[in-house]
Amino acid sequence: MNIIFATGNKHKLQEAQQILGPSFSLKTSAECGITEDIPETADTLKGNAIQKAMYIWDRLHVNCFADDTGLEIDALDGAPGVYSARYAGEKCSFQDNIEKVLKELEGVPAPRTARFRCVIALVIDGDVTTFDGFVEGEITLEPRGNGGFGYDPIFKPQGYTQCFSELSPEEKNAISHRGMAMSLLSKHLNSLK
Ligand code: IMP
């Protein structure tokens, strides 16, 4: 099945292709000619995921899905949450976001509990279905490791001594928020075959 993943993030595309397997041919929205930033102006992860997937559907009328992810830190009352991508400002880097989180958490003792949440919105023939995933963990005192992206260097999943950035892609996918939501998506897509 051909399906568009509304993302410009190559890490996410690789993760998704690994989970969905070879019977699904994934393309990014950019590969299908959508080169502008897709709007995400909702105030919930679910709202943003649906907004992004419906944007592609409205433009191309092809089956597609989009995800939205947030990092919820308990000591920051759930921030950055739905604002995780631009926590340190418009056009900020992953590094800027990490520095801001560590600064906001200065003086907060371990464990600085947090979770990643992910919502995937799938549009098949114009109908939307959503899938949720989450992973509990904590924010480390400093960044570690070189793998992954985003907040991976400061997120240590529960029950692990390593951060996401220190796990292999397979290990991360097996326990991650997006891995969980993608597995549900995969089961659903396979049930439609
Ligand atoms: P979005 O869903 O791509 O908009 O992600 C929101 C923010 O969370 C961005 O800053 C991403 O880099 C970050 N993010 C999303 N997924 C992950 C992940 O698996 N690990 C670490 N950071 C992530």
Coordinates of N, CA and C and ligand atoms in Angstrom, one line a residue:
M1 N 0.9 -1.2 0.0 CA 0.0 0.0 0.0 C 0.9 1.3 0.0
N2 N 0.6 2.2 -0.9 CA 1.3 3.5 -0.9 C 0.6 4.4 0.2
I3 N 1.4 5.0 1.0 CA 0.9 5.9 2.0 C 1.9 7.0 2.3
I4 N 1.3 8.2 2.5 CA 2.2 9.4 2.7 C 2.3 9.6 4.2
F5 N 3.5 9.8 4.7 CA 3.7 10.2 6.1 C 4.0 11.7 6.0
A6 N 3.1 12.5 6.6 CA 3.2 14.0 6.6 C 4.3 14.4 7.6
T7 N 5.6 14.3 7.2 CA 6.7 14.7 8.0 C 7.8 15.1 7.1
G8 N 8.6 16.0 7.6 CA 9.9 16.4 6.9 C 11.1 15.8 7.7
N9 N 10.8 15.0 8.7 CA 11.8 14.5 9.6 C 12.2 13.1 9.1
K10 N 13.5 13.0 8.6 CA 14.0 11.7 8.1 C 14.1 10.6 9.1
H11 N 14.4 11.0 10.4 CA 14.6 10.0 11.5 C 13.2 9.4 11.7
K12 N 12.1 10.2 11.6 CA 10.8 9.6 11.9 C 10.4 8.7 10.7
L13 N 10.8 9.1 9.5 CA 10.4 8.3 8.3 C 11.1 6.9 8.4
Q14 N 12.4 6.9 8.8 CA 13.1 5.6 9.0 C 12.5 4.8 10.1
E15 N 12.1 5.4 11.2 CA 11.5 4.7 12.3 C 10.2 4.0 11.8
A16 N 9.4 4.8 11.1 CA 8.1 4.4 10.7 C 8.2 3.2 9.7
Q17 N 9.2 3.4 8.7 CA 9.3 2.3 7.7 C 9.8 1.0 8.3
Q18 N 10.6 1.1 9.4 CA 11.1 0.0 10.1 C 9.9 -0.8 10.7
I19 N 9.0 0.0 11.3 CA 7.9 -0.6 12.1 C 6.8 -1.1 11.1
L20 N 6.5 -0.4 10.1 CA 5.5 -0.8 9.2 C 5.9 -2.0 8.2
G21 N 7.2 -2.0 7.9 CA 7.7 -3.1 7.1 C 7.5 -2.9 5.6
P22 N 8.0 -3.8 4.8 CA 8.1 -3.6 3.4 C 6.8 -3.6 2.6
S23 N 5.7 -4.1 3.2 CA 4.5 -4.1 2.5 C 3.8 -2.7 2.4
F24 N 4.4 -1.7 3.1 CA 3.9 -0.4 3.0 C 5.0 0.5 2.4
S25 N 4.7 1.2 1.3 CA 5.7 2.1 0.7 C 5.4 3.5 1.2
L26 N 6.3 4.0 2.1 CA 6.1 5.3 2.7 C 6.8 6.4 1.9
K27 N 6.1 7.5 1.7 CA 6.7 8.7 1.1 C 6.5 9.9 2.0
T28 N 7.4 10.8 2.0 CA 7.2 12.0 2.8 C 6.3 13.0 2.0
S29 N 5.7 13.9 2.7 CA 4.8 14.9 2.0 C 5.7 15.7 1.0
A30 N 7.0 16.0 1.4 CA 7.8 16.8 0.5 C 8.1 16.0 -0.8
E31 N 8.2 14.7 -0.7 CA 8.4 13.9 -1.9 C 7.2 13.9 -2.8
C32 N 6.0 14.3 -2.3 CA 4.8 14.4 -3.0 C 4.5 15.8 -3.4
G33 N 5.4 16.7 -3.3 CA 5.3 18.0 -3.8 C 4.8 19.0 -2.7
I34 N 4.5 18.6 -1.5 CA 4.1 19.5 -0.4 C 5.4 20.0 0.3
T35 N 5.9 21.1 -0.2 CA 7.2 21.6 0.4 C 7.0 22.7 1.4
E36 N 5.8 23.3 1.5 CA 5.6 24.3 2.5 C 5.4 23.7 3.9
D37 N 5.6 24.5 5.0 CA 5.4 24.0 6.3 C 3.9 23.7 6.5
I38 N 3.6 22.5 7.0 CA 2.2 22.1 7.2 C 1.7 22.8 8.5
P39 N 0.6 23.5 8.5 CA 0.2 24.2 9.7 C -0.1 23.2 10.8
E40 N 0.3 23.6 12.0 CA -0.1 22.8 13.3 C -0.4 23.9 14.3
T41 N -1.6 24.3 14.3 CA -2.0 25.4 15.2 C -3.0 25.0 16.3
A42 N -3.3 23.7 16.4 CA -4.2 23.2 17.4 C -3.5 23.3 18.8
D43 N -4.3 23.2 19.9 CA -3.7 23.2 21.2 C -3.6 21.9 21.8
T44 N -3.8 20.8 21.0 CA -3.6 19.4 21.6 C -2.8 18.7 20.5
L45 N -2.2 17.6 21.0 CA -1.4 16.7 20.1 C -2.3 16.1 19.0
K46 N -3.5 15.6 19.5 CA -4.5 15.0 18.6 C -5.0 16.0 17.6
G47 N -5.3 17.2 18.0 CA -5.7 18.2 17.1 C -4.7 18.5 16.0
N48 N -3.4 18.6 16.4 CA -2.4 18.9 15.4 C -2.2 17.7 14.5
A49 N -2.2 16.5 15.0 CA -2.0 15.3 14.1 C -3.1 15.3 13.1
I50 N -4.4 15.5 13.5 CA -5.5 15.5 12.6 C -5.3 16.6 11.6
Q51 N -5.0 17.8 12.1 CA -4.8 19.0 11.2 C -3.8 18.7 10.1
K52 N -2.6 18.1 10.4 CA -1.6 17.8 9.5 C -2.0 16.7 8.5
A53 N -2.7 15.7 8.9 CA -3.1 14.6 8.0 C -4.2 15.1 7.1
M54 N -5.1 15.9 7.6 CA -6.2 16.4 6.7 C -5.7 17.4 5.7
Y55 N -4.6 18.1 6.1 CA -4.0 19.0 5.1 C -3.6 18.3 3.9
I56 N -2.9 17.1 4.1 CA -2.4 16.3 3.0 C -3.6 15.7 2.2
W57 N -4.5 15.2 2.9 CA -5.7 14.6 2.3 C -6.4 15.7 1.4
D58 N -6.6 16.9 1.9 CA -7.3 17.9 1.2 C -6.5 18.3 -0.1
R59 N -5.2 18.3 0.0 CA -4.4 18.7 -1.1 C -4.3 17.6 -2.2
L60 N -4.1 16.4 -1.7 CA -3.7 15.3 -2.7 C -4.7 14.2 -2.8
H61 N -5.7 14.1 -1.9 CA -6.6 12.9 -1.9 C -5.9 11.6 -2.0
V62 N -4.9 11.4 -1.1 CA -4.2 10.1 -1.0 C -4.2 9.7 0.5
N63 N -4.2 8.4 0.7 CA -4.1 8.0 2.1 C -2.8 8.4 2.8
C64 N -3.0 8.9 4.0 CA -1.8 9.5 4.7 C -2.0 9.4 6.2
F65 N -0.8 9.7 6.8 CA -0.9 9.8 8.3 C 0.1 10.9 8.8
A66 N -0.2 11.4 9.9 CA 0.7 12.4 10.5 C 0.8 12.1 12.0
D67 N 1.9 12.5 12.6 CA 2.0 12.4 14.1 C 2.3 13.7 14.7
D68 N 2.0 13.8 16.0 CA 2.4 14.9 16.8 C 2.9 14.4 18.1
T69 N 4.0 14.9 18.6 CA 4.6 14.4 19.8 C 4.8 15.5 20.8
G70 N 4.7 15.2 22.1 CA 5.0 16.2 23.1 C 5.7 15.5 24.3
L71 N 6.6 16.3 24.9 CA 7.3 15.8 26.1 C 6.7 16.5 27.3
E72 N 6.1 15.8 28.2 CA 5.5 16.3 29.4 C 6.4 16.1 30.6
I73 N 6.8 17.2 31.2 CA 7.7 17.2 32.4 C 6.9 17.5 33.6
D74 N 6.8 16.6 34.6 CA 5.9 16.9 35.7 C 6.3 18.1 36.5
A75 N 7.6 18.3 36.7 CA 8.0 19.5 37.5 C 7.7 20.8 36.8
L76 N 7.4 20.8 35.5 CA 7.1 22.0 34.7 C 5.6 22.0 34.4
D77 N 4.8 21.3 35.2 CA 3.4 21.2 35.0 C 3.0 20.8 33.6
G78 N 3.7 19.8 33.0 CA 3.4 19.2 31.7 C 4.1 19.9 30.5
A79 N 4.8 21.0 30.8 CA 5.5 21.7 29.7 C 6.7 20.8 29.3
P80 N 7.2 21.0 28.1 CA 6.7 21.8 27.0 C 5.5 21.3 26.3
G81 N 5.1 20.0 26.5 CA 3.8 19.5 25.9 C 3.7 19.7 24.4
V82 N 2.5 20.3 24.1 CA 2.2 20.4 22.7 C 3.1 21.5 22.0
Y83 N 3.8 22.2 22.9 CA 4.8 23.2 22.3 C 6.2 22.7 22.3
S84 N 6.4 21.4 22.3 CA 7.8 20.8 22.4 C 8.7 21.3 21.3
A85 N 8.2 21.4 20.0 CA 9.0 21.7 18.9 C 9.7 23.1 19.0
R86 N 8.9 24.0 19.5 CA 9.4 25.4 19.5 C 9.5 26.0 20.9
Y87 N 9.9 25.1 21.8 CA 10.0 25.5 23.3 C 10.9 26.7 23.5
A88 N 12.0 26.6 22.8 CA 13.0 27.7 23.0 C 12.8 28.8 22.0
G89 N 11.7 28.8 21.2 CA 11.4 29.9 20.3 C 11.3 29.4 18.9
E90 N 10.7 30.2 18.0 CA 10.6 29.9 16.6 C 12.0 29.6 16.0
K91 N 12.2 28.6 15.1 CA 13.4 28.3 14.5 C 14.5 27.9 15.4
C92 N 14.2 27.4 16.6 CA 15.2 27.0 17.6 C 15.7 25.6 17.2
S93 N 16.9 25.2 17.6 CA 17.4 23.9 17.3 C 17.1 22.9 18.5
F94 N 17.4 21.6 18.2 CA 17.2 20.6 19.3 C 18.0 21.0 20.5
Q95 N 19.2 21.4 20.2 CA 20.1 21.8 21.3 C 19.5 23.0 22.1
D96 N 18.9 24.0 21.5 CA 18.3 25.1 22.2 C 17.2 24.6 23.1
N97 N 16.4 23.7 22.6 CA 15.3 23.1 23.4 C 15.8 22.4 24.6
I98 N 16.9 21.6 24.4 CA 17.5 20.8 25.5 C 18.0 21.8 26.6
E99 N 18.7 22.8 26.1 CA 19.3 23.7 27.1 C 18.2 24.4 27.9
K100 N 17.1 24.8 27.2 CA 16.0 25.4 27.9 C 15.4 24.5 29.0
V101 N 15.2 23.3 28.6 CA 14.6 22.3 29.6 C 15.5 22.2 30.8
L102 N 16.8 22.0 30.5 CA 17.8 21.8 31.7 C 17.8 23.0 32.6
K103 N 17.7 24.2 31.9 CA 17.7 25.4 32.7 C 16.5 25.5 33.6
E104 N 15.3 25.3 33.0 CA 14.1 25.3 33.8 C 14.1 24.3 34.9
L105 N 14.8 23.2 34.8 CA 14.8 22.2 35.8 C 16.0 22.3 36.8
E106 N 16.8 23.4 36.7 CA 17.9 23.6 37.6 C 17.4 23.6 39.0
G107 N 18.0 22.8 39.8 CA 17.6 22.7 41.2 C 16.6 21.7 41.5
V108 N 15.9 21.1 40.5 CA 14.9 20.1 40.7 C 15.6 18.8 40.9
P109 N 15.5 18.1 42.0 CA 16.2 16.8 42.2 C 15.7 15.7 41.4
A110 N 16.5 14.7 41.1 CA 16.1 13.5 40.4 C 15.2 12.7 41.4
P111 N 14.2 11.9 40.9 CA 13.9 11.8 39.5 C 13.0 12.9 38.9
R112 N 13.4 13.5 37.8 CA 12.6 14.5 37.2 C 11.7 13.8 36.2
T113 N 10.6 13.3 36.7 CA 9.7 12.4 35.9 C 9.1 13.1 34.7
A114 N 8.9 12.4 33.6 CA 8.4 13.0 32.4 C 7.9 11.8 31.5
R115 N 7.2 12.2 30.4 CA 6.8 11.2 29.5 C 6.7 11.8 28.1
F116 N 7.0 11.0 27.1 CA 6.7 11.4 25.7 C 5.3 10.8 25.4
R117 N 4.5 11.7 24.7 CA 3.2 11.2 24.2 C 3.2 11.4 22.7
C118 N 2.6 10.5 22.0 CA 2.5 10.6 20.5 C 1.1 10.3 20.1
V119 N 0.6 11.1 19.2 CA -0.7 10.8 18.6 C -0.5 10.7 17.1
I120 N -1.0 9.6 16.5 CA -0.9 9.5 15.0 C -2.4 9.6 14.5
A121 N -2.5 10.4 13.5 CA -3.9 10.5 12.8 C -3.7 9.9 11.4
L122 N -4.5 8.9 11.1 CA -4.5 8.2 9.8 C -5.8 8.7 9.0
V123 N -5.6 9.0 7.8 CA -6.7 9.3 6.9 C -6.8 8.3 5.8
I124 N -7.8 7.5 5.8 CA -8.1 6.6 4.7 C -9.4 7.0 4.0
D125 N -9.4 7.2 2.8 CA -10.6 7.7 2.0 C -11.3 8.8 2.7
G126 N -10.6 9.7 3.4 CA -11.1 10.8 4.0 C -11.6 10.6 5.4
D127 N -11.5 9.4 5.9 CA -12.0 9.1 7.3 C -10.8 9.1 8.2
V128 N -10.9 9.7 9.4 CA -9.8 9.8 10.3 C -9.9 8.8 11.5
T129 N -8.7 8.2 11.8 CA -8.6 7.3 13.0 C -7.4 7.7 13.7
T130 N -7.4 7.8 15.0 CA -6.2 8.2 15.8 C -5.7 7.0 16.6
F131 N -4.4 7.0 16.9 CA -3.7 6.0 17.7 C -2.7 6.7 18.7
D132 N -2.7 6.3 19.9 CA -2.0 7.0 21.0 C -0.8 6.1 21.5
G133 N 0.3 6.7 21.8 CA 1.4 6.0 22.4 C 2.1 6.9 23.5
F134 N 2.7 6.2 24.5 CA 3.4 7.0 25.5 C 4.5 6.2 26.1
V135 N 5.5 6.9 26.6 CA 6.6 6.2 27.3 C 7.0 7.0 28.5
E136 N 7.0 6.4 29.7 CA 7.4 7.1 30.9 C 8.9 7.1 31.1
G137 N 9.4 8.1 31.7 CA 10.9 8.2 32.0 C 11.2 9.4 32.8
E138 N 12.5 9.8 32.7 CA 12.9 11.0 33.5 C 13.9 11.8 32.7
I139 N 14.0 13.1 33.1 CA 15.0 14.0 32.4 C 16.3 13.9 33.2
T140 N 17.4 13.6 32.5 CA 18.7 13.5 33.1 C 19.2 14.9 33.5
L141 N 20.3 14.9 34.2 CA 20.9 16.1 34.7 C 21.7 16.8 33.5
E142 N 22.2 16.0 32.6 CA 22.9 16.5 31.4 C 22.7 15.6 30.2
P143 N 22.9 16.2 29.0 CA 22.7 15.4 27.8 C 23.7 14.2 27.7
R144 N 23.3 13.1 27.0 CA 24.2 12.0 26.9 C 23.9 11.3 25.5
G145 N 25.0 10.7 25.0 CA 24.8 9.9 23.7 C 24.7 10.7 22.5
N146 N 24.8 10.0 21.4 CA 24.8 10.7 20.1 C 23.7 10.3 19.1
G147 N 22.9 9.3 19.5 CA 21.9 8.8 18.6 C 20.6 9.6 18.7
G148 N 19.7 9.2 17.8 CA 18.3 9.8 17.9 C 18.3 11.2 17.5
F149 N 17.3 12.0 18.1 CA 17.1 13.4 17.7 C 16.3 14.0 18.8
G150 N 16.0 15.3 18.6 CA 15.1 16.0 19.6 C 15.6 15.9 21.0
Y151 N 14.7 15.6 21.9 CA 15.1 15.5 23.3 C 15.7 14.2 23.7
D152 N 16.0 13.3 22.8 CA 16.6 12.0 23.1 C 17.7 12.0 24.1
P153 N 18.7 13.0 23.9 CA 19.9 12.9 24.8 C 19.6 13.2 26.3
I154 N 18.3 13.7 26.6 CA 18.1 14.0 28.0 C 16.9 13.1 28.5
F155 N 16.4 12.2 27.7 CA 15.2 11.4 28.2 C 15.7 9.9 28.4
K156 N 15.6 9.5 29.7 CA 15.9 8.2 30.1 C 14.7 7.4 30.4
P157 N 14.3 6.4 29.5 CA 13.1 5.7 29.7 C 13.1 4.9 31.0
Q158 N 11.9 4.7 31.6 CA 11.8 4.0 32.9 C 12.4 2.6 32.7
G159 N 13.2 2.1 33.7 CA 13.7 0.8 33.7 C 15.0 0.7 32.9
Y160 N 15.5 1.8 32.4 CA 16.8 1.8 31.6 C 17.8 2.6 32.3
T161 N 19.1 2.3 32.0 CA 20.1 3.2 32.5 C 20.6 4.2 31.4
Q162 N 20.2 3.8 30.1 CA 20.6 4.7 29.0 C 19.5 5.6 28.6
C163 N 19.9 6.7 28.0 CA 18.9 7.6 27.4 C 18.5 7.1 26.0
F164 N 17.4 7.6 25.4 CA 17.0 7.2 24.1 C 18.2 7.3 23.1
S165 N 19.0 8.4 23.3 CA 20.1 8.6 22.4 C 21.2 7.6 22.5
E166 N 21.2 6.8 23.5 CA 22.2 5.7 23.7 C 21.7 4.3 23.3
L167 N 20.4 4.3 22.9 CA 19.8 3.0 22.5 C 19.9 2.8 21.0
S168 N 19.9 1.6 20.5 CA 19.8 1.4 19.0 C 18.4 1.8 18.6
P169 N 18.3 2.1 17.3 CA 16.9 2.4 16.8 C 15.9 1.3 17.1
E170 N 16.3 0.1 17.0 CA 15.4 -1.0 17.3 C 15.0 -1.0 18.7
E171 N 16.0 -0.8 19.6 CA 15.6 -0.8 21.1 C 14.7 0.4 21.4
K172 N 14.9 1.6 20.7 CA 14.1 2.7 21.0 C 12.7 2.4 20.5
N173 N 12.6 2.0 19.2 CA 11.3 1.7 18.6 C 10.4 0.7 19.5
A174 N 11.1 -0.2 20.1 CA 10.4 -1.3 20.8 C 9.7 -0.7 22.1
I175 N 10.1 0.4 22.6 CA 9.5 1.0 23.8 C 9.0 2.4 23.7
S176 N 9.2 3.0 22.5 CA 9.0 4.5 22.5 C 7.5 4.8 22.2
H177 N 7.1 6.0 22.6 CA 5.8 6.6 22.3 C 5.4 6.4 20.9
R178 N 6.3 6.8 19.9 CA 5.9 6.6 18.5 C 5.9 5.2 18.1
G179 N 6.8 4.4 18.7 CA 6.8 2.9 18.4 C 5.4 2.3 18.8
M180 N 4.9 2.7 20.0 CA 3.7 2.2 20.4 C 2.5 2.6 19.5
A181 N 2.5 3.9 19.2 CA 1.4 4.4 18.3 C 1.5 3.8 16.9
M182 N 2.8 3.6 16.4 CA 3.0 3.0 15.1 C 2.6 1.6 15.0
S183 N 2.8 0.8 16.1 CA 2.4 -0.6 16.2 C 0.9 -0.7 16.0
L184 N 0.2 0.2 16.7 CA -1.3 0.2 16.7 C -1.7 0.6 15.2
L185 N -1.0 1.6 14.6 CA -1.3 1.9 13.2 C -1.1 0.7 12.3
S186 N 0.1 0.0 12.5 CA 0.4 -1.1 11.7 C -0.6 -2.2 11.8
K187 N -1.1 -2.5 13.0 CA -2.1 -3.5 13.2 C -3.4 -3.2 12.4
H188 N -3.7 -1.9 12.6 CA -4.9 -1.4 11.9 C -4.8 -1.5 10.4
L189 N -3.7 -1.0 9.8 CA -3.5 -1.1 8.4 C -3.5 -2.5 7.9
N190 N -2.8 -3.4 8.6 CA -2.8 -4.8 8.2 C -4.2 -5.4 8.2
S191 N -5.0 -4.9 9.2 CA -6.4 -5.5 9.2 C -7.2 -5.0 8.0
L192 N -6.8 -4.0 7.4 CA -7.6 -3.5 6.2 C -7.2 -4.2 4.9
K193 N -6.1 -4.9 4.9 CA -5.6 -5.5 3.7 C -6.5 -6.6 3.1
Ligands
IMP1 P1 6.9 16.9 16.4 O1 5.8 15.9 16.7 O2 7.8 16.4 15.4 O3 6.3 18.2 16.2 O4 7.8 16.9 17.7 C1 7.7 17.9 18.7 C2 9.1 18.0 19.4 O5 9.4 16.8 20.1 C3 10.2 18.2 18.5 O6 11.1 19.1 19.1 C4 10.9 16.9 18.3 O7 12.2 17.0 18.0 C5 10.6 16.3 19.6 N1 10.4 14.8 19.4 C6 9.5 14.2 18.7 N2 9.7 12.8 18.8 C7 10.8 12.7 19.5 C8 11.6 11.5 19.9 O8 11.2 10.3 19.5 N3 12.6 11.7 20.7 C9 13.0 13.0 21.1 N4 12.4 14.1 20.7 C10 11.3 13.9 20.0

